[in-house]
Amino acid sequence: MEPETEILDIVVIGAGLSGINAAYRLKTQVPHHGFAILEARAELGGTWAFWKYPGIRTDSSMGLFGFSWRPWPHELNMAPAPAIKQYIEECAAAEGIDEKIRLRHRVVASSWSSEEQRWTLEVDATREDGTVQRKVIKAWWVINASGYYSYEKPLPVVIPGIERFGRQVVHPQFWDDKVDYAGKRVIIIGSGATAITLLPALAKTAHSVTMLQRTPPYVMSLPNKNKTSIVLSRYMPRSWATQIHWWISLLLETLFVRFLKTFPRAGKRLVTSEMRKHLPEGFDVDKHFNPWYNPFDQRLCFCPGADFFKALHRPNARIVTDTIETVTETGILTKSGEALEADMIITATGLYFSLLDRAAVSIDGESLNDTLDSRYIWNGVMLEGVPNSGLITGYTAATWTPGADVRVRQIIKVMKHMDKAGATTAVPWIDPVERAKMPALPGINLSSTYVVSAVDRLPKVSGKAPWVNGVNWVADMWRLLTGSVRDGMRYTFADKKGV
């Protein structure tokens, strides 16, 4: 039997931080439009319900990483994943958003029909007994808030000889409670946020932990507690204190990122001097913490209370900056000839970009998945030629959530214009003559391996509004408040004549 078709105004894909925030904005700003949230997994929380490796936490201050409409209520500044998941659940329940979430609903395909002026979503709904029911949903708008990486597939990396290693190999993405590292010699391959988090957590009980890095990182420490909010709470209601702290944090972060990007040499000296303060006396900073790139050309890593640097004061934790010659039966041989013995190798080598969460997406029969790299992104949230669809991502050189929030608000601005004008379709559009003159720049301007390897799966930007993917909340908000939703957009009405 053919599955019954359900009709909805708006479908939000993903019940993580971005999806819950999108739902709140829809609920409060366009309450006349009904919506549902489809979540593939059996629980909400997204990233913070998925990752299980030791020490998993945010690498941003929760004062900004939390929702601006319901600020993080605790003193802890960089929270562990379980606390963030609980916070997301509490926020969803407080706003009644949890009632809109459909768990175990994976979108496997979505297709736009210009004839119907609707999306048709094919959804696999998994019942409690494990059986799968295929559902069909037709929607006016689809908002993809499932993040930018695959849960099922890590970044493919060639590690010479890894198949010869006779002991345990673990990828952080697939960590579970069965992984036992106590008393073992552990090598972490990588130097990104995951490795920076893992080293201090593992060093507490492992025999030894070696972080083997090809490229040195920039790492900075943030306070363990939200000191500004604590002080402000002494003189005013906590709700006021957290809101003020949000604005202070946003201003300071914006200025900090701007400074490092505008004056990279001075920024590099500043970050390096901060690292040097926390490292053991005599530590070879020039070798292990002197990246070839400037701050924020790749992600700048943060740690709470300098825990990463404190771990390097322990006799069982160290960093080796080298490349791998080969993995042996008992460890790793580096290019310089050093033999690193190991009982466990952890491959913290990066994420695999997957903007559409494995779903097959088509526009009037043309695959979108195969043409992502040839399309421009409109104001960081809609793809050229893709009607009534938003793609929610946050910032990579700043805290994620403010970026995700301004993008969903940009979508809602388009929706409100459609309601007022009586339009049924909004699609980003570029005049072919103008398009031929536009530069095609990477949608994400980072030199990290996981980003560079995904260039052929990422949309482009021109560097000029509206064909930009903003990296700064102040500039994005200014564009949201003053920009026109007619700029770079074509609307269709019931008679299907585009304007």
PDB file of N, CA, C and O in Angstrom, residues 245-302:
ATOM      1  N   HIS A 245      25.346  39.477  30.164  1.00  0.00           N
ATOM      2  CA  HIS A 245      26.555  38.713  29.888  1.00  0.00           C
ATOM      3  C   HIS A 245      26.600  38.251  28.436  1.00  0.00           C
ATOM      4  O   HIS A 245      27.667  38.208  27.808  1.00  0.00           O
ATOM      5  N   TRP A 246      25.427  37.887  27.879  1.00  0.00           N
ATOM      6  CA  TRP A 246      25.377  37.459  26.472  1.00  0.00           C
ATOM      7  C   TRP A 246      25.890  38.574  25.568  1.00  0.00           C
ATOM      8  O   TRP A 246      26.716  38.340  24.681  1.00  0.00           O
ATOM      9  N   TRP A 247      25.435  39.778  25.792  1.00  0.00           N
ATOM     10  CA  TRP A 247      25.850  40.900  24.955  1.00  0.00           C
ATOM     11  C   TRP A 247      27.328  41.241  25.164  1.00  0.00           C
ATOM     12  O   TRP A 247      28.050  41.532  24.197  1.00  0.00           O
ATOM     13  N   ILE A 248      27.783  41.189  26.397  1.00  0.00           N
ATOM     14  CA  ILE A 248      29.200  41.457  26.663  1.00  0.00           C
ATOM     15  C   ILE A 248      30.073  40.411  25.967  1.00  0.00           C
ATOM     16  O   ILE A 248      31.073  40.742  25.315  1.00  0.00           O
ATOM     17  N   SER A 249      29.685  39.135  26.093  1.00  0.00           N
ATOM     18  CA  SER A 249      30.449  38.052  25.476  1.00  0.00           C
ATOM     19  C   SER A 249      30.483  38.196  23.963  1.00  0.00           C
ATOM     20  O   SER A 249      31.523  37.979  23.327  1.00  0.00           O
ATOM     21  N   LEU A 250      29.341  38.549  23.386  1.00  0.00           N
ATOM     22  CA  LEU A 250      29.266  38.717  21.936  1.00  0.00           C
ATOM     23  C   LEU A 250      30.187  39.841  21.472  1.00  0.00           C
ATOM     24  O   LEU A 250      30.933  39.689  20.489  1.00  0.00           O
ATOM     25  N   LEU A 251      30.160  40.958  22.186  1.00  0.00           N
ATOM     26  CA  LEU A 251      31.005  42.095  21.820  1.00  0.00           C
ATOM     27  C   LEU A 251      32.480  41.733  21.924  1.00  0.00           C
ATOM     28  O   LEU A 251      33.269  41.997  21.003  1.00  0.00           O
ATOM     29  N   LEU A 252      32.872  41.112  23.041  1.00  0.00           N
ATOM     30  CA  LEU A 252      34.272  40.763  23.235  1.00  0.00           C
ATOM     31  C   LEU A 252      34.748  39.746  22.204  1.00  0.00           C
ATOM     32  O   LEU A 252      35.852  39.855  21.666  1.00  0.00           O
ATOM     33  N   GLU A 253      33.908  38.739  21.908  1.00  0.00           N
ATOM     34  CA  GLU A 253      34.297  37.738  20.914  1.00  0.00           C
ATOM     35  C   GLU A 253      34.439  38.369  19.537  1.00  0.00           C
ATOM     36  O   GLU A 253      35.399  38.080  18.806  1.00  0.00           O
ATOM     37  N   THR A 254      33.493  39.227  19.172  1.00  0.00           N
ATOM     38  CA  THR A 254      33.547  39.886  17.861  1.00  0.00           C
ATOM     39  C   THR A 254      34.821  40.707  17.719  1.00  0.00           C
ATOM     40  O   THR A 254      35.508  40.640  16.689  1.00  0.00           O
ATOM     41  N   LEU A 255      35.159  41.467  18.756  1.00  0.00           N
ATOM     42  CA  LEU A 255      36.372  42.281  18.712  1.00  0.00           C
ATOM     43  C   LEU A 255      37.627  41.417  18.688  1.00  0.00           C
ATOM     44  O   LEU A 255      38.597  41.722  17.972  1.00  0.00           O
ATOM     45  N   PHE A 256      37.609  40.328  19.452  1.00  0.00           N
ATOM     46  CA  PHE A 256      38.763  39.432  19.519  1.00  0.00           C
ATOM     47  C   PHE A 256      39.026  38.783  18.159  1.00  0.00           C
ATOM     48  O   PHE A 256      40.156  38.792  17.663  1.00  0.00           O
ATOM     49  N   VAL A 257      37.976  38.230  17.551  1.00  0.00           N
ATOM     50  CA  VAL A 257      38.136  37.593  16.241  1.00  0.00           C
ATOM     51  C   VAL A 257      38.571  38.621  15.203  1.00  0.00           C
ATOM     52  O   VAL A 257      39.451  38.353  14.370  1.00  0.00           O
ATOM     53  N   ARG A 258      37.945  39.787  15.254  1.00  0.00           N
ATOM     54  CA  ARG A 258      38.296  40.844  14.305  1.00  0.00           C
ATOM     55  C   ARG A 258      39.756  41.239  14.435  1.00  0.00           C
ATOM     56  O   ARG A 258      40.468  41.456  13.438  1.00  0.00           O
ATOM     57  N   PHE A 259      40.232  41.360  15.669  1.00  0.00           N
ATOM     58  CA  PHE A 259      41.628  41.724  15.912  1.00  0.00           C
ATOM     59  C   PHE A 259      42.573  40.675  15.328  1.00  0.00           C
ATOM     60  O   PHE A 259      43.547  41.005  14.635  1.00  0.00           O
ATOM     61  N   LEU A 260      42.304  39.410  15.607  1.00  0.00           N
ATOM     62  CA  LEU A 260      43.185  38.351  15.124  1.00  0.00           C
ATOM     63  C   LEU A 260      43.187  38.255  13.604  1.00  0.00           C
ATOM     64  O   LEU A 260      44.218  37.957  12.997  1.00  0.00           O
ATOM     65  N   LYS A 261      42.022  38.491  12.981  1.00  0.00           N
ATOM     66  CA  LYS A 261      41.950  38.416  11.518  1.00  0.00           C
ATOM     67  C   LYS A 261      42.581  39.641  10.853  1.00  0.00           C
ATOM     68  O   LYS A 261      43.163  39.535   9.778  1.00  0.00           O
ATOM     69  N   THR A 262      42.475  40.813  11.495  1.00  0.00           N
ATOM     70  CA  THR A 262      42.989  42.048  10.907  1.00  0.00           C
ATOM     71  C   THR A 262      44.486  42.202  11.140  1.00  0.00           C
ATOM     72  O   THR A 262      45.209  42.703  10.268  1.00  0.00           O
ATOM     73  N   PHE A 263      44.929  41.767  12.303  1.00  0.00           N
ATOM     74  CA  PHE A 263      46.352  41.894  12.651  1.00  0.00           C
ATOM     75  C   PHE A 263      46.911  40.506  13.000  1.00  0.00           C
ATOM     76  O   PHE A 263      47.171  40.199  14.175  1.00  0.00           O
ATOM     77  N   PRO A 264      47.079  39.643  12.011  1.00  0.00           N
ATOM     78  CA  PRO A 264      47.449  38.253  12.293  1.00  0.00           C
ATOM     79  C   PRO A 264      48.800  38.087  12.994  1.00  0.00           C
ATOM     80  O   PRO A 264      48.952  37.194  13.829  1.00  0.00           O
ATOM     81  N   ARG A 265      49.763  38.925  12.674  1.00  0.00           N
ATOM     82  CA  ARG A 265      51.069  38.791  13.335  1.00  0.00           C
ATOM     83  C   ARG A 265      50.969  39.110  14.824  1.00  0.00           C
ATOM     84  O   ARG A 265      51.488  38.369  15.658  1.00  0.00           O
ATOM     85  N   ALA A 266      50.311  40.223  15.115  1.00  0.00           N
ATOM     86  CA  ALA A 266      50.121  40.586  16.527  1.00  0.00           C
ATOM     87  C   ALA A 266      49.252  39.546  17.219  1.00  0.00           C
ATOM     88  O   ALA A 266      49.503  39.189  18.382  1.00  0.00           O
ATOM     89  N   GLY A 267      48.225  39.054  16.526  1.00  0.00           N
ATOM     90  CA  GLY A 267      47.367  38.024  17.099  1.00  0.00           C
ATOM     91  C   GLY A 267      48.120  36.756  17.400  1.00  0.00           C
ATOM     92  O   GLY A 267      47.910  36.123  18.443  1.00  0.00           O
ATOM     93  N   LYS A 268      48.996  36.367  16.482  1.00  0.00           N
ATOM     94  CA  LYS A 268      49.795  35.160  16.704  1.00  0.00           C
ATOM     95  C   LYS A 268      50.692  35.314  17.921  1.00  0.00           C
ATOM     96  O   LYS A 268      50.832  34.395  18.732  1.00  0.00           O
ATOM     97  N   ARG A 269      51.308  36.498  18.059  1.00  0.00           N
ATOM     98  CA  ARG A 269      52.167  36.738  19.229  1.00  0.00           C
ATOM     99  C   ARG A 269      51.351  36.675  20.515  1.00  0.00           C
ATOM    100  O   ARG A 269      51.796  36.128  21.533  1.00  0.00           O
ATOM    101  N   LEU A 270      50.145  37.246  20.483  1.00  0.00           N
ATOM    102  CA  LEU A 270      49.288  37.252  21.669  1.00  0.00           C
ATOM    103  C   LEU A 270      48.919  35.834  22.080  1.00  0.00           C
ATOM    104  O   LEU A 270      49.065  35.453  23.258  1.00  0.00           O
ATOM    105  N   VAL A 271      48.437  35.038  21.130  1.00  0.00           N
ATOM    106  CA  VAL A 271      48.012  33.679  21.452  1.00  0.00           C
ATOM    107  C   VAL A 271      49.197  32.837  21.905  1.00  0.00           C
ATOM    108  O   VAL A 271      49.103  32.062  22.867  1.00  0.00           O
ATOM    109  N   THR A 272      50.321  32.971  21.230  1.00  0.00           N
ATOM    110  CA  THR A 272      51.505  32.189  21.580  1.00  0.00           C
ATOM    111  C   THR A 272      52.004  32.544  22.978  1.00  0.00           C
ATOM    112  O   THR A 272      52.399  31.667  23.761  1.00  0.00           O
ATOM    113  N   SER A 273      51.966  33.837  23.312  1.00  0.00           N
ATOM    114  CA  SER A 273      52.431  34.245  24.646  1.00  0.00           C
ATOM    115  C   SER A 273      51.511  33.698  25.730  1.00  0.00           C
ATOM    116  O   SER A 273      51.971  33.320  26.821  1.00  0.00           O
ATOM    117  N   GLU A 274      50.200  33.632  25.441  1.00  0.00           N
ATOM    118  CA  GLU A 274      49.258  33.053  26.393  1.00  0.00           C
ATOM    119  C   GLU A 274      49.522  31.566  26.583  1.00  0.00           C
ATOM    120  O   GLU A 274      49.445  31.045  27.706  1.00  0.00           O
ATOM    121  N   MET A 275      49.807  30.859  25.504  1.00  0.00           N
ATOM    122  CA  MET A 275      50.114  29.431  25.614  1.00  0.00           C
ATOM    123  C   MET A 275      51.385  29.221  26.433  1.00  0.00           C
ATOM    124  O   MET A 275      51.452  28.323  27.283  1.00  0.00           O
ATOM    125  N   ARG A 276      52.369  30.052  26.178  1.00  0.00           N
ATOM    126  CA  ARG A 276      53.656  29.903  26.869  1.00  0.00           C
ATOM    127  C   ARG A 276      53.493  30.033  28.379  1.00  0.00           C
ATOM    128  O   ARG A 276      54.181  29.362  29.157  1.00  0.00           O
ATOM    129  N   LYS A 277      52.562  30.889  28.830  1.00  0.00           N
ATOM    130  CA  LYS A 277      52.339  31.087  30.262  1.00  0.00           C
ATOM    131  C   LYS A 277      51.892  29.805  30.962  1.00  0.00           C
ATOM    132  O   LYS A 277      52.190  29.586  32.131  1.00  0.00           O
ATOM    133  N   HIS A 278      51.142  28.965  30.232  1.00  0.00           N
ATOM    134  CA  HIS A 278      50.546  27.783  30.845  1.00  0.00           C
ATOM    135  C   HIS A 278      51.397  26.519  30.697  1.00  0.00           C
ATOM    136  O   HIS A 278      51.130  25.530  31.390  1.00  0.00           O
ATOM    137  N   LEU A 279      52.385  26.550  29.817  1.00  0.00           N
ATOM    138  CA  LEU A 279      53.160  25.334  29.538  1.00  0.00           C
ATOM    139  C   LEU A 279      54.302  25.165  30.527  1.00  0.00           C
ATOM    140  O   LEU A 279      54.774  26.131  31.138  1.00  0.00           O
ATOM    141  N   PRO A 280      54.789  23.929  30.690  1.00  0.00           N
ATOM    142  CA  PRO A 280      55.900  23.689  31.615  1.00  0.00           C
ATOM    143  C   PRO A 280      57.146  24.483  31.213  1.00  0.00           C
ATOM    144  O   PRO A 280      57.366  24.761  30.024  1.00  0.00           O
ATOM    145  N   GLU A 281      57.949  24.815  32.171  1.00  0.00           N
ATOM    146  CA  GLU A 281      59.192  25.533  31.901  1.00  0.00           C
ATOM    147  C   GLU A 281      60.076  24.703  30.984  1.00  0.00           C
ATOM    148  O   GLU A 281      60.264  23.503  31.192  1.00  0.00           O
ATOM    149  N   GLY A 282      60.606  25.337  29.966  1.00  0.00           N
ATOM    150  CA  GLY A 282      61.473  24.646  29.027  1.00  0.00           C
ATOM    151  C   GLY A 282      60.737  23.928  27.911  1.00  0.00           C
ATOM    152  O   GLY A 282      61.381  23.307  27.047  1.00  0.00           O
ATOM    153  N   PHE A 283      59.428  23.984  27.891  1.00  0.00           N
ATOM    154  CA  PHE A 283      58.649  23.318  26.839  1.00  0.00           C
ATOM    155  C   PHE A 283      58.972  23.953  25.492  1.00  0.00           C
ATOM    156  O   PHE A 283      59.074  25.175  25.382  1.00  0.00           O
ATOM    157  N   ASP A 284      59.133  23.128  24.467  1.00  0.00           N
ATOM    158  CA  ASP A 284      59.513  23.612  23.139  1.00  0.00           C
ATOM    159  C   ASP A 284      58.277  24.172  22.417  1.00  0.00           C
ATOM    160  O   ASP A 284      57.660  23.510  21.582  1.00  0.00           O
ATOM    161  N   VAL A 285      57.944  25.410  22.737  1.00  0.00           N
ATOM    162  CA  VAL A 285      56.764  26.052  22.161  1.00  0.00           C
ATOM    163  C   VAL A 285      56.929  26.239  20.656  1.00  0.00           C
ATOM    164  O   VAL A 285      55.985  26.046  19.887  1.00  0.00           O
ATOM    165  N   ASP A 286      58.110  26.615  20.214  1.00  0.00           N
ATOM    166  CA  ASP A 286      58.335  26.869  18.794  1.00  0.00           C
ATOM    167  C   ASP A 286      58.109  25.621  17.943  1.00  0.00           C
ATOM    168  O   ASP A 286      57.696  25.725  16.784  1.00  0.00           O
ATOM    169  N   LYS A 287      58.322  24.472  18.513  1.00  0.00           N
ATOM    170  CA  LYS A 287      58.135  23.232  17.764  1.00  0.00           C
ATOM    171  C   LYS A 287      56.697  22.743  17.828  1.00  0.00           C
ATOM    172  O   LYS A 287      56.118  22.349  16.807  1.00  0.00           O
ATOM    173  N   HIS A 288      56.098  22.784  19.002  1.00  0.00           N
ATOM    174  CA  HIS A 288      54.802  22.135  19.198  1.00  0.00           C
ATOM    175  C   HIS A 288      53.595  23.083  19.150  1.00  0.00           C
ATOM    176  O   HIS A 288      52.461  22.628  19.001  1.00  0.00           O
ATOM    177  N   PHE A 289      53.826  24.403  19.282  1.00  0.00           N
ATOM    178  CA  PHE A 289      52.711  25.354  19.272  1.00  0.00           C
ATOM    179  C   PHE A 289      53.049  26.593  18.444  1.00  0.00           C
ATOM    180  O   PHE A 289      52.790  27.720  18.857  1.00  0.00           O
ATOM    181  N   ASN A 290      53.605  26.367  17.270  1.00  0.00           N
ATOM    182  CA  ASN A 290      53.953  27.458  16.362  1.00  0.00           C
ATOM    183  C   ASN A 290      53.428  27.128  14.974  1.00  0.00           C
ATOM    184  O   ASN A 290      54.186  26.800  14.057  1.00  0.00           O
ATOM    185  N   PRO A 291      52.098  27.219  14.768  1.00  0.00           N
ATOM    186  CA  PRO A 291      51.506  26.830  13.487  1.00  0.00           C
ATOM    187  C   PRO A 291      52.008  27.675  12.320  1.00  0.00           C
ATOM    188  O   PRO A 291      52.376  28.844  12.493  1.00  0.00           O
ATOM    189  N   TRP A 292      51.996  27.092  11.131  1.00  0.00           N
ATOM    190  CA  TRP A 292      52.382  27.820   9.924  1.00  0.00           C
ATOM    191  C   TRP A 292      51.297  28.797   9.488  1.00  0.00           C
ATOM    192  O   TRP A 292      51.557  29.752   8.757  1.00  0.00           O
ATOM    193  N   TYR A 293      50.069  28.575   9.965  1.00  0.00           N
ATOM    194  CA  TYR A 293      48.938  29.410   9.561  1.00  0.00           C
ATOM    195  C   TYR A 293      48.637  30.451  10.640  1.00  0.00           C
ATOM    196  O   TYR A 293      49.108  30.350  11.782  1.00  0.00           O
ATOM    197  N   ASN A 294      47.840  31.448  10.294  1.00  0.00           N
ATOM    198  CA  ASN A 294      47.451  32.490  11.238  1.00  0.00           C
ATOM    199  C   ASN A 294      46.229  32.056  12.045  1.00  0.00           C
ATOM    200  O   ASN A 294      45.460  31.200  11.608  1.00  0.00           O
ATOM    201  N   PRO A 295      46.024  32.662  13.227  1.00  0.00           N
ATOM    202  CA  PRO A 295      44.833  32.320  14.017  1.00  0.00           C
ATOM    203  C   PRO A 295      43.548  32.509  13.216  1.00  0.00           C
ATOM    204  O   PRO A 295      43.378  33.499  12.508  1.00  0.00           O
ATOM    205  N   PHE A 296      42.669  31.519  13.320  1.00  0.00           N
ATOM    206  CA  PHE A 296      41.363  31.467  12.655  1.00  0.00           C
ATOM    207  C   PHE A 296      41.447  31.184  11.157  1.00  0.00           C
ATOM    208  O   PHE A 296      40.421  31.154  10.488  1.00  0.00           O
ATOM    209  N   ASP A 297      42.677  30.980  10.607  1.00  0.00           N
ATOM    210  CA  ASP A 297      42.745  30.379   9.269  1.00  0.00           C
ATOM    211  C   ASP A 297      42.305  28.921   9.388  1.00  0.00           C
ATOM    212  O   ASP A 297      41.795  28.338   8.437  1.00  0.00           O
ATOM    213  N   GLN A 298      42.576  28.347  10.553  1.00  0.00           N
ATOM    214  CA  GLN A 298      41.971  27.108  10.989  1.00  0.00           C
ATOM    215  C   GLN A 298      41.341  27.411  12.352  1.00  0.00           C
ATOM    216  O   GLN A 298      41.539  28.494  12.903  1.00  0.00           O
ATOM    217  N   ARG A 299      40.572  26.451  12.870  1.00  0.00           N
ATOM    218  CA  ARG A 299      39.888  26.741  14.129  1.00  0.00           C
ATOM    219  C   ARG A 299      40.879  26.941  15.267  1.00  0.00           C
ATOM    220  O   ARG A 299      41.873  26.223  15.375  1.00  0.00           O
ATOM    221  N   LEU A 300      40.589  27.917  16.101  1.00  0.00           N
ATOM    222  CA  LEU A 300      41.361  28.130  17.308  1.00  0.00           C
ATOM    223  C   LEU A 300      40.704  27.311  18.413  1.00  0.00           C
ATOM    224  O   LEU A 300      39.509  27.438  18.652  1.00  0.00           O
ATOM    225  N   CYS A 301      41.485  26.466  19.071  1.00  0.00           N
ATOM    226  CA  CYS A 301      40.930  25.571  20.092  1.00  0.00           C
ATOM    227  C   CYS A 301      40.935  26.255  21.467  1.00  0.00           C
ATOM    228  O   CYS A 301      41.857  27.015  21.784  1.00  0.00           O
ATOM    229  N   PHE A 302      39.917  25.950  22.256  1.00  0.00           N
ATOM    230  CA  PHE A 302      39.828  26.473  23.614  1.00  0.00           C
ATOM    231  C   PHE A 302      39.715  25.315  24.597  1.00  0.00           C
ATOM    232  O   PHE A 302      39.154  24.265  24.278  1.00  0.00           O
TER     233      PHE A 302
END
